[in-house]
CSV table of C-alpha atoms in Angstrom, one decimal:
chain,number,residue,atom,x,y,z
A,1,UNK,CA,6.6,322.9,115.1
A,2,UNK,CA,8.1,319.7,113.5
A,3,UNK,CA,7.2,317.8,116.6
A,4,UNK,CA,3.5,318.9,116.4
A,5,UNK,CA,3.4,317.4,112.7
A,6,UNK,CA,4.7,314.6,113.6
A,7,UNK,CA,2.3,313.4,116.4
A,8,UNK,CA,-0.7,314.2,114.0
A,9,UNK,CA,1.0,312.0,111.1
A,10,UNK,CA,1.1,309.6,114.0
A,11,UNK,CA,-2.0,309.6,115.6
A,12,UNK,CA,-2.9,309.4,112.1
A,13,UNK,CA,-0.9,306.3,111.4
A,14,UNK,CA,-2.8,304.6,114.6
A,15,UNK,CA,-5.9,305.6,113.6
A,16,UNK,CA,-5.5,304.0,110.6
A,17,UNK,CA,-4.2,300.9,111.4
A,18,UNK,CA,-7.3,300.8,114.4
A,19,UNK,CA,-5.2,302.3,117.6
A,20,UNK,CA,-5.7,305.2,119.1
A,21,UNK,CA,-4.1,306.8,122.2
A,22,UNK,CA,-7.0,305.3,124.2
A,23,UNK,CA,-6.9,302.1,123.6
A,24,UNK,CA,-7.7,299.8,120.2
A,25,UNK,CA,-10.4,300.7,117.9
A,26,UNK,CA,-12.0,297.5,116.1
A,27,UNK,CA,-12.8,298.2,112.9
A,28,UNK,CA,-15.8,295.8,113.0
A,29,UNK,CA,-17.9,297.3,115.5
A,30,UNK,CA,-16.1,300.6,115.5
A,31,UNK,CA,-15.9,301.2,118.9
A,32,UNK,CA,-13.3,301.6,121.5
A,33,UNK,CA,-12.1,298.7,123.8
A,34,UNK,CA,-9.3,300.0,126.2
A,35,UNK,CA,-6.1,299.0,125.8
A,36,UNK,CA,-5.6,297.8,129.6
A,37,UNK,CA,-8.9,295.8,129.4
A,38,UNK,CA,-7.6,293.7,126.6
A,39,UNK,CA,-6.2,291.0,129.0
A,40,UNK,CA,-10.0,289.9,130.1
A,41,UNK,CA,-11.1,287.1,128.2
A,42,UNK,CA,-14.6,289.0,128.0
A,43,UNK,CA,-13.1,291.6,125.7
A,44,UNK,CA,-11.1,289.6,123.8
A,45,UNK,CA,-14.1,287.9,122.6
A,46,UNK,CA,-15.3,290.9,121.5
A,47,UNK,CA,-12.4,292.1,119.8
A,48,UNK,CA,-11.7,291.0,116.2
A,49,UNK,CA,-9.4,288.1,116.3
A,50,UNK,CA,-9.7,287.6,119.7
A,51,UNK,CA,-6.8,286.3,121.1
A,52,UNK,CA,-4.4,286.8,118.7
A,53,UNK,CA,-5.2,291.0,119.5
A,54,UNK,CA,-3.8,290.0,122.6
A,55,UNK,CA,-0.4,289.3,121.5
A,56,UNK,CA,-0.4,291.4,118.5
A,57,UNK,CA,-0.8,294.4,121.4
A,58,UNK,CA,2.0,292.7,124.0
A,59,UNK,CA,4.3,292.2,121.3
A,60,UNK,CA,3.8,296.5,119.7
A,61,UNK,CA,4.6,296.7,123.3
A,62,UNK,CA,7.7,294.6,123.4
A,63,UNK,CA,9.2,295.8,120.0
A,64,UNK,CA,8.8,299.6,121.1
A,65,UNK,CA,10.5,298.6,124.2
A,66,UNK,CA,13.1,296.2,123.2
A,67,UNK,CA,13.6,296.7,119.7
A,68,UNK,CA,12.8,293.9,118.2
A,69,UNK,CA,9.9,291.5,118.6
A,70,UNK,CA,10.3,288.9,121.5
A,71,UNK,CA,9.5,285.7,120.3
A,72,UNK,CA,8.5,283.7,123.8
A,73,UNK,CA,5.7,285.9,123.7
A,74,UNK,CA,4.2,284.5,120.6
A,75,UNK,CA,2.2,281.4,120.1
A,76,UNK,CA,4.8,278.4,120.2
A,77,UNK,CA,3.7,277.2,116.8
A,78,UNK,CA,4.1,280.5,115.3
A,79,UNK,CA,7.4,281.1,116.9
A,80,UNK,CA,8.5,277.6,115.9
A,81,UNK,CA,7.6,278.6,112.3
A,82,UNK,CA,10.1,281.8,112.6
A,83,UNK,CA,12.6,280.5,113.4
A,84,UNK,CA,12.5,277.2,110.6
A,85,UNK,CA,13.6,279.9,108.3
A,86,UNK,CA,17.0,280.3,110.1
A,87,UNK,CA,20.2,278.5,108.8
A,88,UNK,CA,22.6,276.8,111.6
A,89,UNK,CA,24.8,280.3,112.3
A,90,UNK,CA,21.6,282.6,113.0
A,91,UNK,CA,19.9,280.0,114.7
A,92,UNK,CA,22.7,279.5,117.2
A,93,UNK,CA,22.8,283.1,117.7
A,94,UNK,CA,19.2,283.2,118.2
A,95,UNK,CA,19.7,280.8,121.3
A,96,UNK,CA,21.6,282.9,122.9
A,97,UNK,CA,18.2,285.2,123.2
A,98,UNK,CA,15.8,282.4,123.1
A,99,UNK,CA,17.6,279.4,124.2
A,100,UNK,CA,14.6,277.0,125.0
A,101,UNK,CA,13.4,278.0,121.6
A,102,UNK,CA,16.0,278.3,119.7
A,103,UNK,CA,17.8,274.7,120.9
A,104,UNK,CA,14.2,272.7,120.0
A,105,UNK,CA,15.2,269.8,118.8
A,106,UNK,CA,12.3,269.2,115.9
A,107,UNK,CA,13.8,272.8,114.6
A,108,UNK,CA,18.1,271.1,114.5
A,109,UNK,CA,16.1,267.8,113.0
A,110,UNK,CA,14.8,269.8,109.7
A,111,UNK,CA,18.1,271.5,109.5
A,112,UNK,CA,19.8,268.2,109.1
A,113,UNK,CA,17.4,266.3,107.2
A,114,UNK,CA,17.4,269.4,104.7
A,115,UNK,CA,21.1,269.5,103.9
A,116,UNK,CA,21.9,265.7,104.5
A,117,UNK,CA,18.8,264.1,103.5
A,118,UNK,CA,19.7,259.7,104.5
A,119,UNK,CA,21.7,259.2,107.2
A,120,UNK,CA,21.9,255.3,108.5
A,121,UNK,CA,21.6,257.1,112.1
A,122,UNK,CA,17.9,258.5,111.3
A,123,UNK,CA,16.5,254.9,111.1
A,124,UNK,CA,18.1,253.9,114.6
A,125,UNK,CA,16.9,254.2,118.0
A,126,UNK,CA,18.8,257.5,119.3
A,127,UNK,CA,21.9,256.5,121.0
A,128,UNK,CA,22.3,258.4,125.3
A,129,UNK,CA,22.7,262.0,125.3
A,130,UNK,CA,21.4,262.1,121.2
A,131,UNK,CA,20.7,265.6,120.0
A,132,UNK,CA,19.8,266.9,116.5
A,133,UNK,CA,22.3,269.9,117.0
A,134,UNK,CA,24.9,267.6,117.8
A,135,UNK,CA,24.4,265.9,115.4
A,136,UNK,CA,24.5,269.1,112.6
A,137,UNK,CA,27.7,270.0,113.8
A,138,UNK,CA,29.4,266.5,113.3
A,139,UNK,CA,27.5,266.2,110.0
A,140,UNK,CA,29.1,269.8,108.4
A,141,UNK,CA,32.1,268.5,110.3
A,142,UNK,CA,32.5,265.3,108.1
A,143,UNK,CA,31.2,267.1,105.2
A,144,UNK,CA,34.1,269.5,105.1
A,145,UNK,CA,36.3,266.4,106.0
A,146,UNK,CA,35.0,264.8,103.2
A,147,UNK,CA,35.7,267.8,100.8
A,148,UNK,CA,39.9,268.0,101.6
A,149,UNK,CA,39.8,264.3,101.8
A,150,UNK,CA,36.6,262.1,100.6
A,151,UNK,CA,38.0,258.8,102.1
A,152,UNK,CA,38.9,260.5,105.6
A,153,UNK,CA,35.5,262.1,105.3
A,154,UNK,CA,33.4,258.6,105.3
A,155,UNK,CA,35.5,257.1,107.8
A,156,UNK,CA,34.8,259.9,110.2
A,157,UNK,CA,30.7,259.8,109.5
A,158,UNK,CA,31.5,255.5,110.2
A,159,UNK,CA,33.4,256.4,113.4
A,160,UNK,CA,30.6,258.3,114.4
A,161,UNK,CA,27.6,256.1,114.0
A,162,UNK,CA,26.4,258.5,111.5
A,163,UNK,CA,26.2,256.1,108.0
A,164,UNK,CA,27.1,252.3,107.8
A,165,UNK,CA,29.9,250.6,106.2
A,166,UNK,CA,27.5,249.4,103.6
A,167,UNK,CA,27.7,250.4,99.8
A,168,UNK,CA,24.4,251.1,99.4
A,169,UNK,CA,24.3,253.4,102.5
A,170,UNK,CA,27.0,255.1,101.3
A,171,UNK,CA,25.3,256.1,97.7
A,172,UNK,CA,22.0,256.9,99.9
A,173,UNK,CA,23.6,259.4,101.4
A,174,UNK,CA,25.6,261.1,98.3
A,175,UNK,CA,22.4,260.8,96.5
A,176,UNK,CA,20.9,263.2,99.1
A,177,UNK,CA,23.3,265.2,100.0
A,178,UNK,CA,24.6,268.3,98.1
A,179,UNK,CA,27.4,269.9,100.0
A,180,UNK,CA,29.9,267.6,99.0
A,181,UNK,CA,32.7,268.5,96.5
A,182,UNK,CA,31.8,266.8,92.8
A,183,UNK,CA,35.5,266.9,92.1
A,184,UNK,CA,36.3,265.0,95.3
A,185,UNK,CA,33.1,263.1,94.7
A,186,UNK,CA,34.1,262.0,91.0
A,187,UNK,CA,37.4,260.9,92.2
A,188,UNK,CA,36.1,258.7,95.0
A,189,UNK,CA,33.1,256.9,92.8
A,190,UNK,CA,35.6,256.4,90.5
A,191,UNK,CA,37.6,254.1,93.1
A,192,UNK,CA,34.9,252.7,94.9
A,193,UNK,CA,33.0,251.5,92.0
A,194,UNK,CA,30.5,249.4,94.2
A,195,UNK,CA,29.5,252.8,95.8
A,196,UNK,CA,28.9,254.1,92.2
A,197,UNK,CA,26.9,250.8,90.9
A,198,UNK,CA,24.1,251.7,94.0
A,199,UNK,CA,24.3,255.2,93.2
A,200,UNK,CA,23.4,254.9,89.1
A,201,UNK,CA,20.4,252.3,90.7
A,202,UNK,CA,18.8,255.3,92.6
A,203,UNK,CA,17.9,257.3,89.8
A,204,UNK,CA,14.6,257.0,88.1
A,205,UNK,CA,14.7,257.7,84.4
A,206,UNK,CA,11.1,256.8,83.2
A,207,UNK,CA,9.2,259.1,81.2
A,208,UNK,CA,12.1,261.2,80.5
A,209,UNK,CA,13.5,262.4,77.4
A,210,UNK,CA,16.5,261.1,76.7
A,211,UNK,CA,19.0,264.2,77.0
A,212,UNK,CA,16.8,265.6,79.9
A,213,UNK,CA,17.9,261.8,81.9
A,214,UNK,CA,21.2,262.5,80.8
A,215,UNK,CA,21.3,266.0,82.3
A,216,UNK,CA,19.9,265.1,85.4
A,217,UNK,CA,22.4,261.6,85.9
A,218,UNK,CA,25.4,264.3,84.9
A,219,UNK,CA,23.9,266.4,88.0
A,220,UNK,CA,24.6,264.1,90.8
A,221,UNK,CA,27.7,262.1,89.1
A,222,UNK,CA,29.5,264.6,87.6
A,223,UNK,CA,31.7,264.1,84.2
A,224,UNK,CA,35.0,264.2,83.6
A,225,UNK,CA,36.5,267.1,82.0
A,226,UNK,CA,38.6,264.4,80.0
A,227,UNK,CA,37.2,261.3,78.0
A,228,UNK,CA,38.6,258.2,78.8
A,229,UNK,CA,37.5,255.1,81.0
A,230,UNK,CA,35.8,256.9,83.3
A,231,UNK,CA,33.4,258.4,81.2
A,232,UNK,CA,32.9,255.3,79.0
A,233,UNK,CA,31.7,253.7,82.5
A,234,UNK,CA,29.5,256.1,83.5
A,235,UNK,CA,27.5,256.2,80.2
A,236,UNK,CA,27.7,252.0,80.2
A,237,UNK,CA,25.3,252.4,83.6
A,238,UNK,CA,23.8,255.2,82.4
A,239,UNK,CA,22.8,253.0,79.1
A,240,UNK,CA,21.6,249.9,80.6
A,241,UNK,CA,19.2,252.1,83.8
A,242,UNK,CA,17.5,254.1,81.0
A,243,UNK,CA,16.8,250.9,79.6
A,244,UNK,CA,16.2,249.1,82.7
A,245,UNK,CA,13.9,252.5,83.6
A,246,UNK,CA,11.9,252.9,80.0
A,247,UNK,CA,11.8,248.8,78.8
A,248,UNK,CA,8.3,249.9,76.5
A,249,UNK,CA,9.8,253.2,74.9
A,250,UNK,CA,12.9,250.7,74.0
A,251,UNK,CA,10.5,248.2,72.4
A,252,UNK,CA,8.9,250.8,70.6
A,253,UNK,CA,12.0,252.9,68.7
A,254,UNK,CA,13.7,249.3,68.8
A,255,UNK,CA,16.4,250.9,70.9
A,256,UNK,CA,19.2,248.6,72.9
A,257,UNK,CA,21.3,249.6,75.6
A,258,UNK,CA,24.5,250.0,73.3
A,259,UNK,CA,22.3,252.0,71.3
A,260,UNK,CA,21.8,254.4,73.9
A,261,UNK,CA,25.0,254.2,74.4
A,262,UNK,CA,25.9,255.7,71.5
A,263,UNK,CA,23.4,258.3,71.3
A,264,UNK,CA,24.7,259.6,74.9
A,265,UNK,CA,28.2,260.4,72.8
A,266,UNK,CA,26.7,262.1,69.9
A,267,UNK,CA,24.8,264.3,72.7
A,268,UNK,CA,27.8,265.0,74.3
A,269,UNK,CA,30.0,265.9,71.3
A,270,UNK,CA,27.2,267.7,69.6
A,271,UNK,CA,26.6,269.8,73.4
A,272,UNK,CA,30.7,270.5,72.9
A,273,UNK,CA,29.7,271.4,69.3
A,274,UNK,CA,27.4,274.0,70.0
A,275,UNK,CA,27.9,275.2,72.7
A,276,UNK,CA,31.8,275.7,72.9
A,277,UNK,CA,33.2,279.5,71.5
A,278,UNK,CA,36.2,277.6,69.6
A,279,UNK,CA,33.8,275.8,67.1
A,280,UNK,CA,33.0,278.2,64.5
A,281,UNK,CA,31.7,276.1,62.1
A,282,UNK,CA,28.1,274.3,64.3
A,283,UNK,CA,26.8,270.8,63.4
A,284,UNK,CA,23.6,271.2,61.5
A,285,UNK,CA,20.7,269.5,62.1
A,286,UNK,CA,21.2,267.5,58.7
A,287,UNK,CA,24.8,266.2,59.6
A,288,UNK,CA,23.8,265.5,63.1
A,289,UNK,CA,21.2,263.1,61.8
A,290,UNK,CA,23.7,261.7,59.1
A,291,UNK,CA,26.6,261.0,61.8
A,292,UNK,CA,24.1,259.6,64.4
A,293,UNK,CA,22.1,257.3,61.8
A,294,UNK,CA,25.8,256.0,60.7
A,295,UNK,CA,26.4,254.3,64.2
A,296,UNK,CA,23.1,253.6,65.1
A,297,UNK,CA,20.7,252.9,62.0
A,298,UNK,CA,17.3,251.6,63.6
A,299,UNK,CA,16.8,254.8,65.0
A,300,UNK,CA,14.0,257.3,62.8
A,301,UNK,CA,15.4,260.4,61.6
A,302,UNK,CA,12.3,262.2,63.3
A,303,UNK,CA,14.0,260.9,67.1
A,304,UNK,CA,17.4,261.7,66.6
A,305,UNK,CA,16.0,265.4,65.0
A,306,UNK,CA,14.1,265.7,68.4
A,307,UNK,CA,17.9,264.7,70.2
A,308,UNK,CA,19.3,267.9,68.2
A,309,UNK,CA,16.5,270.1,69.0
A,310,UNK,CA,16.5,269.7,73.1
A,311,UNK,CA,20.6,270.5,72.8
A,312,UNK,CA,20.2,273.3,70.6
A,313,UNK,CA,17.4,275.0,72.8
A,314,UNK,CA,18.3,273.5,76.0
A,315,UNK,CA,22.1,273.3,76.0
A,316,UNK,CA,25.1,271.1,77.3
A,317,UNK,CA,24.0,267.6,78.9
A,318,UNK,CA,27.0,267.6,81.0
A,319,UNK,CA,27.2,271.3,82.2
């Protein structure tokens, strides 16, 4: 009895979704066209969506047999586009099903490009024996080198041809890359201050509002937990390429790069201010603009109100 209910539910199904035990009904015409005519071109003309029918039948046929849809007997392109949603791990595993598929090169290329966006090796001519995957596996390598030891980590992208022993190279690549450590990171810009200089040239502060710029530098150099020289640096650069970035908004509130400078502290130690638990008593609005207008007294009181606002709403700049 419960198998008799069950093939009506699904010769239901089918009928619904335009099969039948016969063959495929179009829903266009609504007609019949046998299932084991499909293959000639004639009727796949006259079926709607024509060939694509054709594959949408041998691949029902594949996943009832197989259990799982069999990707070399899709398009290429839409195949392709399957498997670009894969990360490294499930795409290795998928080659061992679909190896010619799954080892395409164009499909390792987006994977690195993706995680590790410059590499000085993307703008050569590929060296013998070159592959994409190859190339993955000695990037993550050198990125988890990097991570235990930041130094050892650059010599070892160097040794393999994978980034020149250029400065600017170097900051190309941290700028695009996020699976680096930021507390290993911090501590190498802060020794290889020529790296950090080409790094603080790569951002692009126009048009931003000033906390916003100061949010976004904080997101790729990260702060020290602790003031001290190494903070005073980073907001020096960060000072003079806002300026450098917004010369007419500077003109306009009459603003100088030790001006911003200055500004960039208050915003941090109003951020601590309001948005640490162990400050019971907040900075007002009021004292925020009497404190800030003390060290820096071109600037209107309807700016630095505007300063106050974004951290109050927004939160920490340095988070």
């Amino acid at each position: 009895m419960g198998q008799g209910l069950w093939r009506i539910a699904r010769n239901q199904q089918l009928q619904q979704q335009g099969y039948s035990g016969q063959g495929y009904l179009t829903r266009e015409h609504g007609r019949r066209i046998p299932a084991n005519n499909v293959s000639n071109p004639s009727h796949r003309k006259q079926a709607q969506g024509g060939i694509d029918i054709y594959h949408l039948l041998k691949t029902r046929k594949s996943k009832e047999q197989e259990g799982f849809i069999n990707l070399e007997m899709l398009p290429p392109e839409l195949s392709f586009t399957i498997l670009s949603y894969l990360n490294a791990t499930d795409l290795c595993l998928a080659s061992c099903v679909w190896q010619d598929l799954a080892n395409d090169e164009l499909l390792w290329q987006g994977l690195c490009k993706s995680t590790w966006g410059h590499c000085s090796i993307y703008n050569k001519n590929p060296p013998l024996g070159f592959s994409f995957r190859k190339l993955y596996m000695q990037l993550d390598e050198g990125s988890l080198t990097f991570n235990a030891n930041p130094d050892e980590g650059v010599n070892y992208f160097m040794s393999k041809g994978i980034l020149d022993d250029s400065p600017k190279e170097i900051a190309k690549f941290i700028f695009c890359t996020r699976t680096l450590n930021w507390k290993k990171l911090r501590i190498y810009l802060d020794e290889r201050r020529d790296v950090l200089d080409d790094l603080v040239t790569l951002h692009n502060f126009r048009n931003q509002f000033l906390p916003n710029a100061l949010r976004e530098f904080f997101r790729h150099i990260h702060a020290p937990e602790e003031r001290g020289e190494y903070l005073e640096t980073l907001i020096t650069k960060f000072s003079h390429r806002f300026c450098a970035c917004n010369p007419d908004l500077m003109r306009e509130l009459g603003l100088s790069p030790d001006a911003v400078y200055v500004l960039c502290y208050s915003l941090i130690l109003l951020s601590i201010d309001l948005t640490s638990p162990h400050v019971k008593n907040k900075m007002s609005k009021r004292e925020f603009i009497r404190n800030t207008r003390r060290a820096a007294q071109n600037i209107s009181e309807d700016f630095v109100g505007h300063l106050y606002d974004n951290i109050y709403l927004i939160g920490h700049v340095a988070a």
